[in-house]
């Protein structure tokens, strides 16, 4: 098997929708921002810290199926040996869009259900040991959040994340509604996002950069419909600046994933170049994380997702 993998190491990932439809309901939950906050923000651009969602020991069943016990944990398939040498970001993203579009969706969560995540820091080993695993819950309608670190008691707080009540923050339900309404094509999606302008454009940035940041935040949605993800990929394929790493990269959680980098300028303190790194599962083409890396590849921030599920109450784990 090793010789076979090496023989085909130069071949790009095939269409997983055709070859592995049974994997279609695996999930992602890319979360950017603190565990105790909603995920719709532009201001994280100025902070060298990001919460990534990288599948670790297991990937959970899709977040799009509502109801009790929907967080069934499953063992991921073996990661293939692949190479993306000579493949542009646009080519890869179009391929990924075609793959995820064929994946079926379950029903959206109800307003009173919660999105549960368990994550470990995608950072230095010492920091990860100090922090330990973190668990968080957020109601689909954005009216409450809860968190737990280690064996500490569950901490529940009321929030008001819908209708702009807390600035740029949006509930998972609001983000879901944006995603399911996106056109199928990339140009149409860019047009729709610009017209909606849910995240106010920065006058200091080009239209392409504003487009990128809007797409990036939507990619962190807690509930991701397949067609919405396909639309985002096709739109992102039209945004310049992306670069696919020609080999799989290893996350702090030990999983090998596809990395697509987008420059975010220089660190104002050190002067070193930095990049956002989208982490994409090579089996499902789902986004399974985001992190910030330095020019030498050093990881500067992020979290790895251990588990995620849609549950009926804060404190439940599926």
Coordinates of C-alpha atoms in Angstrom, one line a residue:
X1 CA 0.0 0.0 0.0
X2 CA 2.9 2.4 0.7
X3 CA 4.3 1.8 -2.8
X4 CA 0.9 2.4 -4.3
X5 CA 0.5 5.7 -2.4
X6 CA 3.9 6.8 -3.5
X7 CA 3.2 5.9 -7.1
X8 CA 0.2 8.2 -7.1
X9 CA 1.5 10.9 -4.8
X10 CA 1.6 13.4 -7.6
X11 CA -2.1 12.9 -8.5
X12 CA -4.5 15.6 -7.2
X13 CA -7.4 14.5 -5.0
X14 CA -10.2 13.0 -7.1
X15 CA -13.9 14.0 -6.9
X16 CA -14.8 12.7 -3.4
X17 CA -18.5 13.2 -4.1
X18 CA -18.3 10.5 -6.8
X19 CA -15.8 8.2 -5.1
X20 CA -17.0 8.4 -1.5
X21 CA -20.6 9.6 -1.1
X22 CA -20.7 7.8 2.2
X23 CA -18.5 10.5 3.7
X24 CA -20.8 13.3 2.6
X25 CA -22.3 13.9 6.0
X26 CA -19.1 14.5 7.8
X27 CA -19.0 17.9 9.3
X28 CA -17.0 21.0 9.9
X29 CA -17.4 23.8 12.4
X30 CA -14.8 26.4 11.7
X31 CA -14.9 28.9 14.4
X32 CA -13.0 32.2 14.5
X33 CA -12.9 34.4 17.7
X34 CA -13.1 33.6 21.3
X35 CA -15.1 30.6 22.6
X36 CA -17.5 33.0 24.5
X37 CA -18.3 35.1 21.5
X38 CA -20.2 34.7 18.2
X39 CA -18.3 34.4 15.0
X40 CA -19.2 37.2 12.8
X41 CA -16.5 39.8 13.1
X42 CA -14.0 41.7 11.0
X43 CA -12.0 43.0 14.0
X44 CA -10.1 39.7 14.4
X45 CA -8.1 40.8 11.4
X46 CA -6.0 42.9 13.7
X47 CA -5.3 40.2 16.3
X48 CA -2.8 37.4 15.9
X49 CA -5.2 34.8 17.4
X50 CA -7.9 32.7 15.7
X51 CA -9.9 29.8 16.7
X52 CA -9.5 27.0 14.1
X53 CA -11.7 24.0 13.7
X54 CA -9.4 21.1 12.8
X55 CA -10.7 17.5 13.2
X56 CA -8.6 15.6 15.7
X57 CA -9.3 12.1 16.8
X58 CA -12.8 12.1 15.3
X59 CA -15.1 14.0 13.1
X60 CA -18.8 14.3 14.1
X61 CA -21.8 13.7 12.0
X62 CA -23.2 16.8 10.2
X63 CA -24.4 19.8 12.2
X64 CA -27.4 20.2 9.8
X65 CA -29.4 17.4 11.4
X66 CA -31.6 18.7 14.2
X67 CA -32.8 16.8 17.2
X68 CA -31.5 14.9 20.2
X69 CA -28.5 12.6 19.8
X70 CA -27.5 14.0 16.4
X71 CA -23.8 14.4 17.5
X72 CA -22.8 10.9 16.6
X73 CA -19.0 10.6 16.6
X74 CA -17.5 8.6 13.8
X75 CA -14.0 7.5 13.0
X76 CA -12.5 9.4 10.0
X77 CA -11.3 7.5 7.0
X78 CA -7.5 7.2 6.4
X79 CA -6.0 10.4 5.0
X80 CA -4.8 9.8 1.5
X81 CA -1.3 10.8 0.3
X82 CA -1.8 13.6 -2.2
X83 CA 0.2 16.4 -4.0
X84 CA -1.1 19.7 -5.3
X85 CA 2.1 20.7 -7.2
X86 CA 1.1 22.9 -10.0
X87 CA -2.5 23.3 -8.8
X88 CA -3.7 26.8 -8.4
X89 CA -6.0 27.9 -5.5
X90 CA -8.8 28.7 -8.0
X91 CA -8.6 25.3 -9.6
X92 CA -8.6 23.6 -6.2
X93 CA -11.6 25.6 -4.9
X94 CA -13.7 24.9 -8.0
X95 CA -13.0 21.2 -7.6
X96 CA -13.9 21.4 -3.9
X97 CA -17.1 23.3 -4.8
X98 CA -18.2 20.5 -7.2
X99 CA -17.5 17.9 -4.6
X100 CA -19.4 19.5 -1.7
X101 CA -22.4 20.6 -3.7
X102 CA -23.5 17.0 -4.1
X103 CA -23.5 16.3 -0.4
X104 CA -26.9 16.0 1.2
X105 CA -28.1 18.3 4.1
X106 CA -30.3 17.5 7.0
X107 CA -32.7 19.9 8.6
X108 CA -31.4 23.1 10.1
X109 CA -31.4 23.2 13.9
X110 CA -34.3 24.7 15.7
X111 CA -34.0 28.1 17.4
X112 CA -33.7 26.6 20.9
X113 CA -31.1 24.0 20.0
X114 CA -27.4 24.5 20.8
X115 CA -24.2 24.0 18.7
X116 CA -21.7 22.2 20.9
X117 CA -17.9 22.3 20.2
X118 CA -14.9 20.9 22.1
X119 CA -11.6 22.3 21.0
X120 CA -7.9 22.3 22.0
X121 CA -5.4 25.1 21.2
X122 CA -3.7 25.0 17.8
X123 CA -0.6 26.7 19.3
X124 CA 2.5 25.9 21.3
X125 CA 2.5 22.6 23.2
X126 CA 3.0 24.4 26.5
X127 CA 0.1 26.7 26.0
X128 CA -2.2 23.8 25.0
X129 CA -1.2 21.9 28.1
X130 CA -2.0 24.9 30.3
X131 CA -5.3 25.6 28.7
X132 CA -6.6 22.1 28.3
X133 CA -9.7 21.2 26.3
X134 CA -12.4 23.9 26.1
X135 CA -16.1 23.2 25.6
X136 CA -18.6 25.7 24.4
X137 CA -22.3 25.9 23.4
X138 CA -24.1 28.6 21.5
X139 CA -27.9 28.7 20.9
X140 CA -28.8 28.6 17.2
X141 CA -30.8 31.8 17.6
X142 CA -27.9 33.6 19.4
X143 CA -29.7 34.2 22.6
X144 CA -27.3 32.5 25.0
X145 CA -23.8 31.0 25.1
X146 CA -22.2 28.6 27.5
X147 CA -18.7 27.4 28.1
X148 CA -16.7 25.0 30.3
X149 CA -12.9 24.5 30.7
X150 CA -11.7 21.3 32.2
X151 CA -13.8 20.3 35.2
X152 CA -15.1 23.8 35.9
X153 CA -18.9 24.3 36.2
X154 CA -20.9 25.2 33.2
X155 CA -21.0 29.0 32.7
X156 CA -24.2 30.2 30.8
X157 CA -24.7 33.8 29.7
X158 CA -27.5 35.6 27.9
X159 CA -26.6 37.3 24.6
X160 CA -28.4 39.2 21.8
X161 CA -26.6 38.3 18.6
X162 CA -29.4 38.9 16.1
X163 CA -30.5 42.0 14.2
X164 CA -27.2 43.8 14.9
X165 CA -27.8 44.1 18.6
X166 CA -24.1 43.5 19.4
X167 CA -22.4 45.1 16.5
X168 CA -20.8 42.8 13.9
X169 CA -21.7 39.7 15.8
X170 CA -24.4 37.4 14.2
X171 CA -26.1 34.3 15.3
X172 CA -25.6 30.9 13.7
X173 CA -29.1 31.2 12.4
X174 CA -28.5 34.5 10.7
X175 CA -25.4 33.1 9.1
X176 CA -27.2 30.0 8.0
X177 CA -29.9 32.1 6.3
X178 CA -27.3 34.0 4.4
X179 CA -25.6 30.8 3.2
X180 CA -28.7 29.0 2.0
X181 CA -29.7 32.1 -0.1
X182 CA -26.4 32.4 -2.0
X183 CA -26.5 31.9 -5.8
X184 CA -24.8 28.8 -7.1
X185 CA -22.1 30.7 -9.2
X186 CA -19.1 32.6 -7.9
X187 CA -19.8 35.9 -9.6
X188 CA -23.4 35.9 -8.4
X189 CA -22.3 35.1 -4.8
X190 CA -19.8 37.9 -4.8
X191 CA -22.5 40.3 -6.0
X192 CA -24.9 39.1 -3.4
X193 CA -22.4 39.5 -0.6
X194 CA -21.4 43.0 -1.7
X195 CA -25.1 44.0 -1.8
X196 CA -25.9 42.6 1.6
X197 CA -22.6 44.0 3.1
X198 CA -23.3 42.2 6.4
X199 CA -19.7 43.0 7.4
X200 CA -19.1 46.7 6.6
X201 CA -16.3 47.1 3.9
X202 CA -13.2 48.8 5.0
X203 CA -12.3 51.9 3.0
X204 CA -8.6 51.1 3.6
X205 CA -8.9 47.8 1.8
X206 CA -9.4 46.8 -1.9
X207 CA -12.7 45.3 -3.0
X208 CA -10.9 41.9 -3.3
X209 CA -9.7 42.0 0.3
X210 CA -13.1 43.0 1.6
X211 CA -14.6 40.1 -0.4
X212 CA -12.0 37.8 1.1
X213 CA -12.8 38.8 4.7
X214 CA -16.5 38.4 4.2
X215 CA -16.1 34.9 2.7
X216 CA -13.7 34.0 5.4
X217 CA -16.1 34.8 8.2
X218 CA -18.9 32.9 6.5
X219 CA -16.6 29.9 6.2
X220 CA -16.6 29.9 10.0
X221 CA -20.3 29.4 10.3
X222 CA -21.4 26.9 12.9
X223 CA -23.9 25.3 10.6
X224 CA -22.8 25.0 7.0
X225 CA -25.2 23.9 4.2
X226 CA -23.4 22.1 1.4
X227 CA -24.7 24.4 -1.4
X228 CA -23.7 27.5 0.6
X229 CA -20.2 26.1 1.1
X230 CA -20.0 25.4 -2.7
X231 CA -21.0 29.0 -3.4
X232 CA -18.4 30.4 -1.1
X233 CA -15.7 28.2 -2.7
X234 CA -16.6 29.4 -6.2
X235 CA -16.6 33.0 -5.0
X236 CA -13.3 32.6 -3.3
X237 CA -11.8 31.1 -6.4
X238 CA -12.4 34.5 -8.1
X239 CA -10.5 36.4 -5.3
X240 CA -6.7 36.7 -6.1
X241 CA -4.0 35.9 -3.6
X242 CA -4.7 32.3 -2.7
X243 CA -2.0 29.6 -2.7
X244 CA -2.4 25.9 -2.1
X245 CA 0.4 24.1 -0.2
X246 CA 1.6 21.3 -2.6
X247 CA 1.4 18.7 0.2
X248 CA -0.8 17.9 3.1
X249 CA 0.1 19.7 6.4
X250 CA -0.2 18.4 9.9
X251 CA -2.2 20.1 12.5
X252 CA -1.5 20.2 16.2
X253 CA -4.3 17.7 16.6
X254 CA -2.3 15.3 14.4
X255 CA -4.5 15.4 11.3
X256 CA -3.2 15.9 7.8
X257 CA -5.2 18.5 5.9
X258 CA -5.1 20.6 2.7
X259 CA -3.8 24.2 3.4
X260 CA -4.8 27.2 1.4
X261 CA -3.0 30.4 2.3
X262 CA -4.0 34.0 2.0
X263 CA -1.6 36.8 3.0
X264 CA -2.6 39.0 5.8
X265 CA 0.4 41.4 5.7
X266 CA 3.2 41.8 8.3
X267 CA 3.1 41.4 12.0
X268 CA 3.1 45.0 13.3
X269 CA 5.4 43.9 16.2
X270 CA 8.0 41.6 14.6
X271 CA 7.7 42.7 11.0
X272 CA 7.4 39.1 9.8
X273 CA 4.9 38.1 7.1
X274 CA 1.8 36.3 8.1
X275 CA -0.9 34.4 6.4
X276 CA -4.4 33.0 7.1
X277 CA -4.4 29.3 6.5
X278 CA -7.7 27.6 5.6
X279 CA -7.5 23.9 6.5
X280 CA -9.6 21.6 4.4
X281 CA -10.3 17.9 4.8
X282 CA -8.9 15.9 1.8
X283 CA -11.7 13.4 2.2
X284 CA -14.8 15.7 2.3
X285 CA -13.5 19.1 1.0
X286 CA -15.1 20.6 4.1
X287 CA -13.3 23.5 5.9
X288 CA -12.1 21.9 9.1
X289 CA -10.1 24.9 10.4
X290 CA -8.4 28.2 10.1
X291 CA -5.1 29.3 11.7
X292 CA -2.5 32.1 11.3
X293 CA 1.0 31.1 10.3
X294 CA 4.2 33.1 9.9
X295 CA 6.2 33.2 6.7
X296 CA 8.4 30.3 7.9
X297 CA 5.3 28.2 8.5
X298 CA 5.2 28.6 12.3
X299 CA 1.7 28.4 13.7
X300 CA 0.8 31.7 15.5
X301 CA -2.7 30.9 16.7
X302 CA -5.7 28.6 16.3
X303 CA -7.7 25.8 17.9
X304 CA -8.3 22.2 16.9
X305 CA -11.8 20.9 17.0
X306 CA -12.2 17.7 18.9
X307 CA -15.9 17.2 18.6
X308 CA -19.1 19.1 17.6
X309 CA -22.8 18.4 17.6
X310 CA -26.3 19.9 17.6
X311 CA -27.8 19.3 21.1
X312 CA -31.0 20.2 22.9
X313 CA -29.4 21.7 26.0
X314 CA -26.3 23.5 27.1
X315 CA -24.1 20.9 28.8
X316 CA -25.1 18.1 26.4
X317 CA -22.5 16.6 24.2
X318 CA -24.6 14.7 21.8

